[in-house]
Structure formats: structure tokens, C-alpha cells
Amino acid sequence: MVRVMPRLLIADDHPLFRAALRQAASEHLDDCSVREACDLQGVLDALATDPDIDLVLLDLHMPGSQGLSGLAAMRGQYPAVAVLVVSAHDEPHVVRRVLDHGAAGFIPKSANPGEISEAVHAVLNCGNWLPPALARSVAALPSNPADADLAARLARLTEQQYRVLALLAEGLLNKQIADRLGIQERTVKAHATAIFEKLGVRNRTQAGVLLHMLDLGEPGASAAAS
Amino acid sequence: MVRVMPRLLIADDHPLFRAALRQAASEHLDDCSVREACDLQGVLDALATDPDIDLVLLDLHMPGSQGLSGLAAMRGQYPAVAVLVVSAHDEPHVVRRVLDHGAAGFIPKSANPGEISEAVHAVLNCGNWLPPALARSVAALPSNPADADLAARLARLTEQQYRVLALLAEGLLNKQIADRLGIQERTVKAHATAIFEKLGVRNRTQAGVLLHMLDLGEPGASAAAS
DNA sequence: CCGGCCATCGTACGAAAGTACAACAGGCTC
DNA sequence: GAGCCTGTTGTACTTTCGTACGATGGCCGG
């Protein structure tokens, strides 16, 4: 049975799609609380301020999160919160990686409201959910041990450490990271050292590469100053 | 018409598959010269010693080259040589990227000999070739300008600079790179500066990230010293 | 209440990175 | 042959990184 008063968080950078998700998700729930977020920071803030959230409907492509990095950050900080990934990337190998990084289910953006409602119910009952067609394809794909390893390493990072890592991986200097986070360069160094230790790497370049392994196909139009 | 005495290079790390490709490719060619390579270095060496190579059948997954990096290196050094990519990654968005990086065509590993022969003929006649089914899917995908930009930047690199970049992106120290290439650390620094300038980045971390944008899904089981 | 984890910051130091001034040899083209 | 690009190396310098010893205060669970 569905828990009383489930609390949902809908994370998508598209307001219209958030509304559609909200509608479909709450359709067959007697009573529920729904929050929304439009970027990764908003998701983490919501989880920090509202520790009773049960389920997050997460779009993979949001400001502050390309690929699986948003999912990794969430799973690291709040392992108890279930995540239903919603994405247009419905290739089997992508879904495989999503599940390996701890998502409880996957909803293609092409799904109809009935499927979304079904998925939400299944996951709230502590289960998993995949579209039947995808479930078959994904089952055939081996789980990549490198991905599980990556997830385990990233899960050890603190929230702040994760923020530092994200900026580190963009090639920013320690001083720039310090300014961006409103702290001293010394503190950034302390975080960096902790990050390297937890990730098992020896310098910022390797850390950056490790983080960027969470990207899926499609290169994001990223920084390049001429 | 097919040029007289076309010269092919078959690059795949699987000897058996190389043989199959050789067989299929030369099937309907009256006369041709075929070389083989089993890793990226072998490909570059072959191209360096034999400037008359017309066409390379390139597997995307080879020692020294994950994802598109091998293709990028070839296209940068030898823009005149046609490349037919052979890969099991037959997802449309992967093929889209392959073409954006200058490949003349794409052959799924599931292709039959007839198709391979057809593809080789088409490309030798200065044309392109895709399996009909893929051609439709790929045409629907927009060409990602970020990919074209990436290809343009990488094409400006020298062969040696590319080697340095590859090691740089693994997080190696300048000294380690120097040892690996049998040159002085000072020289590595010179290459690094040139690389940063050509790629439009400001440090090795950003360069590494840029190179790793050539990766396709599946994280390679990469380095991690504990 | 206390031990542990976390974030914050301080000083100092060695190592590495990156830049600026070079130079010389080889190959290529015009 | 002159000019250009590439690869190579040298010295010297500034900046950044990474780590070493610290310290303080907040928060949380036993």
C-alpha cells in the first residue's frame, strides 16, 4: 500500500514539463506533497531543508548537472531518497548506467501519464520500475563494474566537497573556486586534498576526468575562452 | 569508377575481425593493397610511412583510443585520408558524432560482407556511406555545433602534441610524460603551452576535460591508484 | 557531555605547473 | 637558398598546487 502523505520533489528545468509531471504523478495519489526544483542546487537545497522527501523525479539534463552527475550527487548525500529518473535519453545503455548509479526507476520523456503514475506508485512501495520494453533490453546489458565503482567513490564525498569537485573539474583555479563559494583558498585546498583521498586520485586533472565519466554522449557546449 | 590500386588500412584490435574485414573489403576490388594495424599508434605509424593510403577502416575501440579520440587524431593529422568507422556502437547519436568528426561513413559490426564491400566502394569513389536504416535516423538528428568546434580545435594539434595531450588527460605529471615519450620535461612544457593555446584552454585540467568529451557512453575502466 | 565528523582558516614549504627570454636541427615549400 | 613549421632543449622566473604541521567552532549521536 502507498504510504500516507508521500512527499515528492520534481526536478526539471522546464516549467511546463514540471507541471505535466506533477499532474501525472499525483493523479492517483489520495494525498501528497509536491515540491519543485529547476536546477541541481535547488534539488539539494530542497532535500536539505525538507528531510522527509520520499521520492525525486529527476531530469538528467539540468543547470549544474550534465549527465549522471546530479544523480550521483543526490545518491551520495541522501542515499535514503528514492530517485526516478526522467529523461529523453532512453537508450538501453544509458538506462543501465542510471540504474547502476542508484536510481529506482526510469521514465522516458515519451511516457504517457498512466505510466508515470504507475512508476511513482511502484517506487513509493519501495520497488523499482521500468517501461516493459526497456526492462527487457536493459536486463540483457551487463552491469559495468567501473560504473558501480565510480558511484561508490563519489558517494563518499560531502556536499561541499562535491561542489568543489564540480568547479575543480571545470579547470578553475583554487582561488577562483574560493571566490565562487565565498571561502578562503586555504579551505579549498583542504577540500581538494580530501577529495583526492576519497576518489583515489593524485591530482585535480584525474579528479576532473573521473567526474566527467558521468557524462553521457552529447558533449555539453562547455567553457572555452579564446 | 574505382581508382586503380586503392590502398586500404584496416585498424581493429581483434585479429579475427581484421581478417573478416579484409576479406569483405577486397571482395569486389580487382586489385588493392591492404595493411593492418591493431592499435592507434599502429594506425598513425602506417599513415606516416605510407602516405598513399586512401581509406582506413577504423574500429572505435582500440588500445590508445577510447571513443572518438582515435578518429580525431587521424583526421587532424591526415585530413585527406578517408575514414570508414566500424563499430558495434550503432546508436544514431553516436553515428551522428562520428560523421561530425569527419568520418566518410559508418559500418555497424553486424553488417554483412556485401554491405562492407558496398561501403568501401562508395567511399573510394569519394562518396559517403551509411546503412539505409541508419541514414534515416541520423538525418533526423541535428549536428551538434559543439562537436564540430571540438573537431576543429583538435585538428590543429600536431601528432606529438596529440600524444602529449593524451597523457596529460590521464593526469600524468610533466616528468612522467617526458619519460614516457623519451624527451625532456622542458619539451613537454613547450608542447603543453602550444596545446593550451590551440585548444583555447588555460590549464591541463581543462585540456583533459576537452579530450574526454570525445568519449562515448561506457566509462572505460580507467586508472585509479589506491 | 563528549567524541567524532565537518567546515573553516592560518603558516610554511617543496614540488609542480606555466611563462618568458632564448637557441639549434630537420624537413618542407616557394 | 630563404622562409616556415616542428621538435627539441636550455635557464630563469612567477604562480599554482599539494601537503605538512597545526587551530577553532558547529552539529549530531551515543
XYZ file of C-alpha atoms (C1' of nucleotides) in Angstrom:
512
model
C 0.000 0.000 0.000
C 1.047 3.564 -0.589
C 2.417 5.388 2.415
C 0.264 8.160 3.810
C 1.154 11.616 2.595
C 4.098 10.830 0.351
C 6.372 13.791 -0.354
C 7.595 14.257 -3.897
C 10.192 16.540 -5.438
C 10.002 17.274 -9.125
C 13.247 18.449 -10.702
C 13.239 19.663 -14.284
C 14.396 22.882 -15.868
C 11.296 23.114 -17.999
C 8.326 24.619 -16.111
C 5.768 23.162 -18.477
C 7.173 19.702 -18.089
C 7.265 20.096 -14.317
C 3.567 20.835 -14.383
C 2.863 17.816 -16.537
C 4.867 15.589 -14.230
C 3.132 16.971 -11.185
C -0.242 16.316 -12.731
C 0.586 12.789 -13.817
C 2.368 11.815 -10.622
C -0.324 12.971 -8.229
C -3.165 11.647 -10.354
C -3.810 8.510 -8.398
C -2.396 9.569 -5.067
C -5.061 10.415 -2.487
C -2.882 12.935 -0.739
C 0.634 14.069 -1.367
C 3.010 16.976 -1.034
C 4.892 18.118 -4.105
C 7.855 20.471 -4.305
C 9.667 21.588 -7.428
C 13.223 22.497 -8.370
C 14.653 23.820 -11.611
C 18.362 23.167 -11.103
C 20.672 20.880 -9.185
C 21.270 23.397 -6.442
C 17.530 23.677 -5.964
C 17.253 19.926 -5.595
C 19.983 19.759 -2.972
C 18.519 22.743 -1.133
C 15.093 21.155 -1.089
C 16.500 17.898 0.251
C 18.464 19.764 2.901
C 15.514 21.791 4.143
C 12.940 19.044 3.829
C 14.410 15.765 5.056
C 11.120 13.921 4.692
C 11.102 13.821 0.916
C 10.426 10.287 -0.249
C 10.900 10.450 -3.967
C 12.568 12.697 -6.512
C 11.560 12.789 -10.164
C 14.837 13.870 -11.694
C 15.584 15.139 -15.152
C 19.141 14.280 -16.154
C 19.770 17.483 -18.044
C 19.577 20.460 -15.713
C 21.660 23.547 -14.959
C 24.517 22.389 -12.767
C 24.271 18.798 -13.872
C 25.172 17.212 -17.159
C 24.737 13.512 -17.413
C 24.742 11.460 -14.268
C 26.483 13.980 -12.014
C 23.257 15.254 -10.490
C 22.105 11.749 -9.742
C 25.480 10.901 -8.240
C 25.425 13.962 -6.012
C 21.957 13.142 -4.718
C 22.641 9.499 -4.112
C 25.819 10.407 -2.282
C 24.208 12.917 0.031
C 20.804 11.330 0.546
C 21.025 7.610 -0.113
C 17.656 7.046 1.538
C 15.740 9.112 -1.001
C 14.377 7.211 -3.967
C 15.067 8.657 -7.397
C 13.027 8.195 -10.530
C 14.986 9.459 -13.483
C 13.014 11.135 -16.240
C 14.891 11.606 -19.471
C 14.703 11.610 -23.225
C 17.870 9.514 -23.308
C 16.072 6.212 -23.481
C 18.909 4.177 -24.946
C 19.333 0.918 -23.043
C 22.966 1.514 -22.114
C 22.112 4.904 -20.657
C 19.339 3.384 -18.581
C 21.742 0.704 -17.452
C 24.117 3.358 -16.105
C 21.281 5.269 -14.479
C 20.235 2.182 -12.548
C 23.823 1.360 -11.626
C 24.069 4.774 -10.049
C 21.240 4.012 -7.724
C 18.099 5.208 -9.446
C 14.964 3.285 -8.532
C 13.497 3.566 -11.982
C 13.476 5.263 -15.342
C 10.704 7.051 -17.197
C 11.237 8.022 -20.831
C 10.039 11.524 -21.610
C 7.775 9.968 -24.164
C 5.878 8.117 -21.434
C 2.177 8.756 -21.021
C 0.613 9.910 -17.734
C -0.591 6.427 -16.898
C 2.928 5.043 -16.981
C 4.255 7.883 -14.867
C 1.598 7.315 -12.254
C 2.353 3.618 -12.295
C 6.054 4.237 -11.882
C 5.534 6.589 -8.937
C 3.317 4.082 -7.174
C 5.755 1.259 -7.727
C 8.722 3.201 -6.406
C 6.831 4.583 -3.400
C 6.146 0.991 -2.458
C 9.895 0.529 -2.297
C 10.030 -1.147 -5.659
C 11.627 -0.432 -8.990
C 10.033 0.473 -12.256
C 10.979 0.431 -15.912
C 8.896 0.525 -19.054
C 8.365 -3.133 -20.005
C 10.102 -2.699 -23.336
C 13.175 -1.159 -21.734
C 13.300 -3.695 -18.925
C 13.992 -6.437 -21.426
C 16.772 -4.560 -23.253
C 18.429 -3.440 -20.044
C 18.391 -6.874 -18.491
C 20.471 -8.043 -21.426
C 23.181 -5.459 -20.730
C 25.864 -6.354 -18.232
C 26.274 -4.005 -15.318
C 29.546 -2.176 -15.800
C 31.673 -2.644 -12.683
C 33.514 0.587 -13.440
C 30.257 2.450 -13.026
C 29.472 0.840 -9.692
C 32.960 1.687 -8.546
C 32.569 5.261 -9.659
C 29.277 5.568 -7.811
C 30.833 4.177 -4.639
C 33.691 6.664 -4.738
C 31.509 9.679 -5.391
C 29.077 8.653 -2.666
C 31.784 9.258 -0.079
C 32.021 12.952 -0.898
C 30.432 15.647 1.215
C 28.044 18.119 -0.336
C 30.582 20.906 -0.141
C 33.300 18.640 -1.416
C 31.098 17.798 -4.338
C 30.655 21.476 -5.141
C 34.416 21.947 -5.038
C 34.897 18.938 -7.281
C 32.443 20.290 -9.817
C 34.342 23.570 -10.065
C 37.676 21.778 -9.999
C 36.565 19.717 -12.970
C 35.863 22.875 -14.934
C 39.507 23.789 -14.657
C 39.102 26.658 -12.225
C 41.976 27.703 -10.005
C 41.731 27.184 -6.260
C 41.455 30.921 -5.817
C 38.561 31.123 -8.263
C 36.758 28.284 -6.522
C 37.251 30.042 -3.210
C 35.684 33.233 -4.551
C 32.822 31.308 -6.110
C 31.994 29.596 -2.804
C 32.773 32.563 -0.605
C 35.529 30.793 1.339
C 39.325 31.050 1.558
C 41.701 29.402 -0.844
C 43.161 27.508 2.105
C 39.820 25.834 2.680
C 39.523 24.869 -0.953
C 42.887 23.177 -0.679
C 41.692 21.239 2.338
C 38.645 20.053 0.420
C 40.742 19.187 -2.602
C 43.043 17.012 -0.549
C 40.055 15.229 0.985
C 38.515 14.736 -2.452
C 41.672 13.238 -3.905
C 41.928 10.863 -0.984
C 38.321 9.716 -1.251
C 38.388 9.328 -5.012
C 41.738 7.587 -5.026
C 43.394 10.021 -7.421
C 46.516 12.110 -7.112
C 45.734 15.440 -8.717
C 42.927 17.654 -9.941
C 43.203 16.559 -13.520
C 42.422 12.961 -12.661
C 39.596 14.085 -10.408
C 38.125 16.102 -13.257
C 38.346 13.185 -15.633
C 36.654 10.940 -13.103
C 33.749 13.324 -12.706
C 33.358 13.729 -16.434
C 32.952 9.989 -16.776
C 29.429 10.619 -15.601
C 28.655 12.411 -18.837
C 26.543 10.647 -21.398
C 27.097 11.006 -25.148
C 26.493 14.582 -26.387
C 29.225 16.944 -25.305
C 27.790 19.866 -23.416
C 28.627 23.200 -25.020
C 31.115 23.910 -22.272
C 33.628 26.568 -21.408
C 36.316 27.687 -23.813
C 37.781 31.146 -23.557
C 39.548 32.272 -26.703
C 34.873 4.292 -61.129
C 37.169 2.846 -58.571
C 40.692 4.183 -58.595
C 43.336 1.775 -59.700
C 45.176 0.042 -56.898
C 43.420 1.537 -53.898
C 45.352 1.271 -50.652
C 43.443 0.276 -47.545
C 44.345 0.226 -43.877
C 42.360 -1.974 -41.542
C 42.507 -0.993 -37.880
C 40.973 -3.263 -35.291
C 42.370 -4.880 -32.186
C 40.751 -8.190 -32.983
C 42.791 -10.242 -35.470
C 39.851 -12.361 -36.474
C 37.739 -9.359 -37.248
C 40.595 -7.768 -39.186
C 40.681 -10.845 -41.387
C 36.956 -10.729 -41.924
C 37.110 -7.069 -42.852
C 39.991 -7.659 -45.223
C 38.090 -10.424 -46.908
C 34.877 -8.454 -47.240
C 36.526 -5.214 -48.290
C 38.683 -6.662 -51.013
C 35.968 -8.956 -52.309
C 34.927 -6.857 -55.272
C 38.113 -4.905 -55.771
C 40.166 -6.102 -58.731
C 43.417 -5.065 -57.162
C 44.235 -3.450 -53.897
C 46.842 -3.147 -51.189
C 45.800 -3.804 -47.609
C 47.698 -3.019 -44.443
C 46.618 -3.728 -40.915
C 47.027 -2.106 -37.502
C 45.958 -3.256 -34.077
C 46.244 -0.026 -32.091
C 46.135 3.710 -32.597
C 49.881 4.049 -32.693
C 49.986 1.451 -35.418
C 47.488 3.416 -37.449
C 49.458 6.635 -37.150
C 52.696 4.845 -37.944
C 51.185 3.266 -41.023
C 49.887 6.602 -42.232
C 53.249 8.222 -41.606
C 55.248 5.608 -43.508
C 52.734 5.098 -46.285
C 51.346 8.438 -47.395
C 49.391 6.907 -50.246
C 46.769 5.221 -48.119
C 43.333 6.075 -49.433
C 40.994 4.636 -46.870
C 41.092 3.472 -43.273
C 38.582 1.059 -41.802
C 38.693 2.134 -38.194
C 37.340 0.422 -35.118
C 36.444 2.966 -32.454
C 37.573 0.843 -29.549
C 41.283 0.182 -29.743
C 44.264 0.372 -27.406
C 45.222 4.020 -27.223
C 41.844 5.256 -28.289
C 38.578 5.240 -26.449
C 35.644 6.794 -28.207
C 36.302 9.331 -30.895
C 39.849 10.240 -29.914
C 41.442 7.957 -32.474
C 39.276 9.339 -35.229
C 40.044 12.879 -34.136
C 43.775 12.225 -34.125
C 43.675 10.766 -37.639
C 41.514 13.479 -39.077
C 43.757 16.099 -37.548
C 46.990 14.648 -38.931
C 45.772 13.310 -42.249
C 42.652 15.150 -43.355
C 42.980 13.780 -46.865
C 42.557 10.164 -45.829
C 39.007 8.858 -45.868
C 37.824 7.020 -42.782
C 35.147 4.378 -42.572
C 34.282 3.771 -38.956
C 33.423 0.226 -37.989
C 31.776 -0.161 -34.619
C 29.225 -2.003 -32.560
C 28.018 1.362 -31.243
C 25.301 1.754 -33.825
C 23.139 4.202 -31.889
C 22.114 7.097 -34.133
C 23.568 9.794 -31.904
C 26.924 8.052 -31.863
C 26.917 7.816 -35.628
C 25.995 11.478 -35.804
C 29.091 12.362 -33.800
C 31.274 10.057 -35.858
C 30.214 11.822 -39.026
C 30.640 15.249 -37.441
C 34.218 14.314 -36.707
C 34.936 13.743 -40.335
C 34.267 10.087 -40.994
C 33.135 9.285 -44.511
C 30.837 6.531 -43.395
C 29.798 4.079 -40.730
C 29.550 0.313 -40.790
C 27.850 -1.489 -37.892
C 29.744 -4.547 -36.753
C 26.629 -6.500 -37.515
C 26.918 -5.645 -41.207
C 27.254 -8.437 -43.721
C 30.136 -8.671 -46.210
C 28.016 -7.291 -49.018
C 27.357 -4.098 -47.159
C 31.004 -3.695 -46.237
C 32.060 -4.106 -49.822
C 29.427 -1.634 -50.888
C 30.578 0.875 -48.292
C 34.216 0.596 -49.354
C 33.333 1.134 -52.994
C 31.175 4.139 -52.199
C 33.823 5.832 -50.092
C 36.643 5.100 -52.547
C 34.581 6.951 -55.118
C 34.779 9.963 -52.832
C 31.308 9.410 -51.508
C 29.751 8.653 -48.185
C 28.019 5.552 -46.977
C 25.634 4.597 -44.220
C 23.340 1.642 -43.796
C 19.968 2.772 -45.184
C 18.222 2.291 -41.855
C 20.782 4.386 -40.014
C 20.843 7.089 -42.664
C 17.235 7.922 -41.920
C 17.697 8.080 -38.145
C 20.862 10.121 -38.385
C 19.405 12.635 -40.789
C 16.818 13.428 -38.159
C 19.477 14.298 -35.583
C 20.814 17.823 -35.562
C 24.545 18.194 -35.956
C 25.914 19.341 -32.634
C 27.938 22.510 -33.184
C 29.969 21.785 -30.062
C 31.240 18.652 -31.746
C 32.234 20.451 -34.901
C 34.028 23.019 -32.786
C 35.822 20.309 -30.866
C 36.928 18.627 -34.071
C 38.250 21.907 -35.432
C 40.320 22.568 -32.323
C 41.796 19.093 -32.145
C 42.616 19.138 -35.832
C 45.135 21.902 -35.192
C 47.262 19.708 -32.961
C 50.457 18.079 -34.130
C 50.911 14.345 -33.816
C 53.362 14.735 -30.963
C 51.173 17.322 -29.318
C 48.316 14.892 -29.516
C 50.361 12.253 -27.768
C 51.239 14.713 -25.030
C 47.593 15.681 -24.692
C 46.540 12.068 -24.324
C 48.953 11.537 -21.443
C 48.111 14.919 -19.960
C 44.470 13.898 -19.882
C 45.331 10.823 -17.867
C 46.604 13.055 -15.105
C 50.284 12.280 -15.583
C 52.934 14.731 -14.431
C 55.060 16.527 -16.977
C 58.038 14.484 -15.835
C 56.152 11.229 -16.331
C 55.064 12.276 -19.795
C 58.642 13.163 -20.624
C 59.842 9.702 -19.572
C 57.048 8.023 -21.476
C 57.955 9.840 -24.694
C 61.700 9.784 -24.181
C 62.062 13.570 -24.167
C 62.875 16.228 -21.564
C 60.351 17.738 -19.203
C 61.134 21.116 -20.688
C 59.922 19.908 -24.054
C 56.706 18.610 -22.577
C 56.072 22.050 -21.131
C 56.616 23.589 -24.541
C 54.084 21.209 -26.074
C 51.646 21.823 -23.253
C 51.753 25.565 -23.801
C 51.177 25.059 -27.518
C 48.289 22.695 -26.824
C 46.576 25.106 -24.455
C 46.895 27.876 -26.987
C 45.462 25.799 -29.822
C 42.621 24.371 -27.791
C 41.750 27.700 -26.233
C 42.071 26.489 -22.639
C 44.152 27.751 -19.769
C 45.398 24.686 -17.933
C 45.846 20.945 -18.191
C 42.630 20.138 -16.401
C 40.516 21.902 -18.999
C 42.523 20.255 -21.754
C 41.867 16.865 -20.227
C 38.166 17.524 -19.972
C 38.075 18.644 -23.587
C 39.716 15.446 -24.772
C 37.418 13.292 -22.682
C 34.440 14.857 -24.412
C 35.302 12.508 -27.254
C 34.323 9.549 -25.139
C 31.067 7.813 -25.867
C 28.839 6.348 -23.155
C 30.502 3.471 -21.237
C 33.231 4.694 -18.954
C 36.476 2.940 -19.676
C 37.826 1.072 -16.667
C 40.457 3.702 -16.178
C 43.244 4.464 -13.783
C 42.747 4.729 -10.045
C 45.636 4.173 -7.698
C 44.556 3.459 -4.156
C 28.703 15.647 27.872
C 31.975 14.086 24.937
C 33.901 12.037 20.827
C 33.656 12.299 16.059
C 32.718 14.473 11.669
C 32.572 18.574 9.144
C 33.713 23.199 7.598
C 36.510 26.807 8.257
C 41.154 29.181 8.407
C 46.433 30.024 9.490
C 51.687 29.384 8.098
C 55.083 27.306 5.746
C 57.367 24.556 2.476
C 58.598 21.578 -1.504
C 57.007 20.285 -5.865
C 54.852 21.028 -9.971
C 52.957 23.984 -13.499
C 53.226 27.567 -16.611
C 55.659 31.586 -18.896
C 59.432 34.281 -20.958
C 63.549 35.017 -22.769
C 66.008 32.319 -25.778
C 68.763 28.551 -29.307
C 69.517 24.762 -32.999
C 68.398 20.896 -36.301
C 65.443 18.805 -39.716
C 62.021 18.889 -43.231
C 59.079 21.216 -46.229
C 57.718 24.660 -49.737
C 58.252 28.569 -52.621
C 68.575 29.113 -50.561
C 65.312 31.582 -47.753
C 61.401 31.101 -45.045
C 58.336 28.437 -42.211
C 56.880 24.923 -39.181
C 58.063 21.327 -35.835
C 60.537 19.210 -32.403
C 63.882 19.607 -29.353
C 66.377 21.746 -25.196
C 68.292 25.370 -22.019
C 67.919 28.947 -17.886
C 65.266 31.595 -15.008
C 61.253 33.162 -13.047
C 56.361 33.568 -11.090
C 52.348 31.251 -9.964
C 49.780 27.471 -8.521
C 49.307 23.086 -6.403
C 49.554 19.921 -2.841
C 50.796 18.711 1.791
C 52.718 19.317 6.351
C 52.135 20.743 10.908
C 48.523 22.903 13.209
C 43.568 25.520 15.300
C 38.516 26.797 16.005
C 33.568 26.182 16.201
C 29.182 23.717 14.949
C 26.449 19.708 14.824
C 24.943 15.156 15.997
C 24.580 10.709 18.244
C 25.963 7.680 21.975
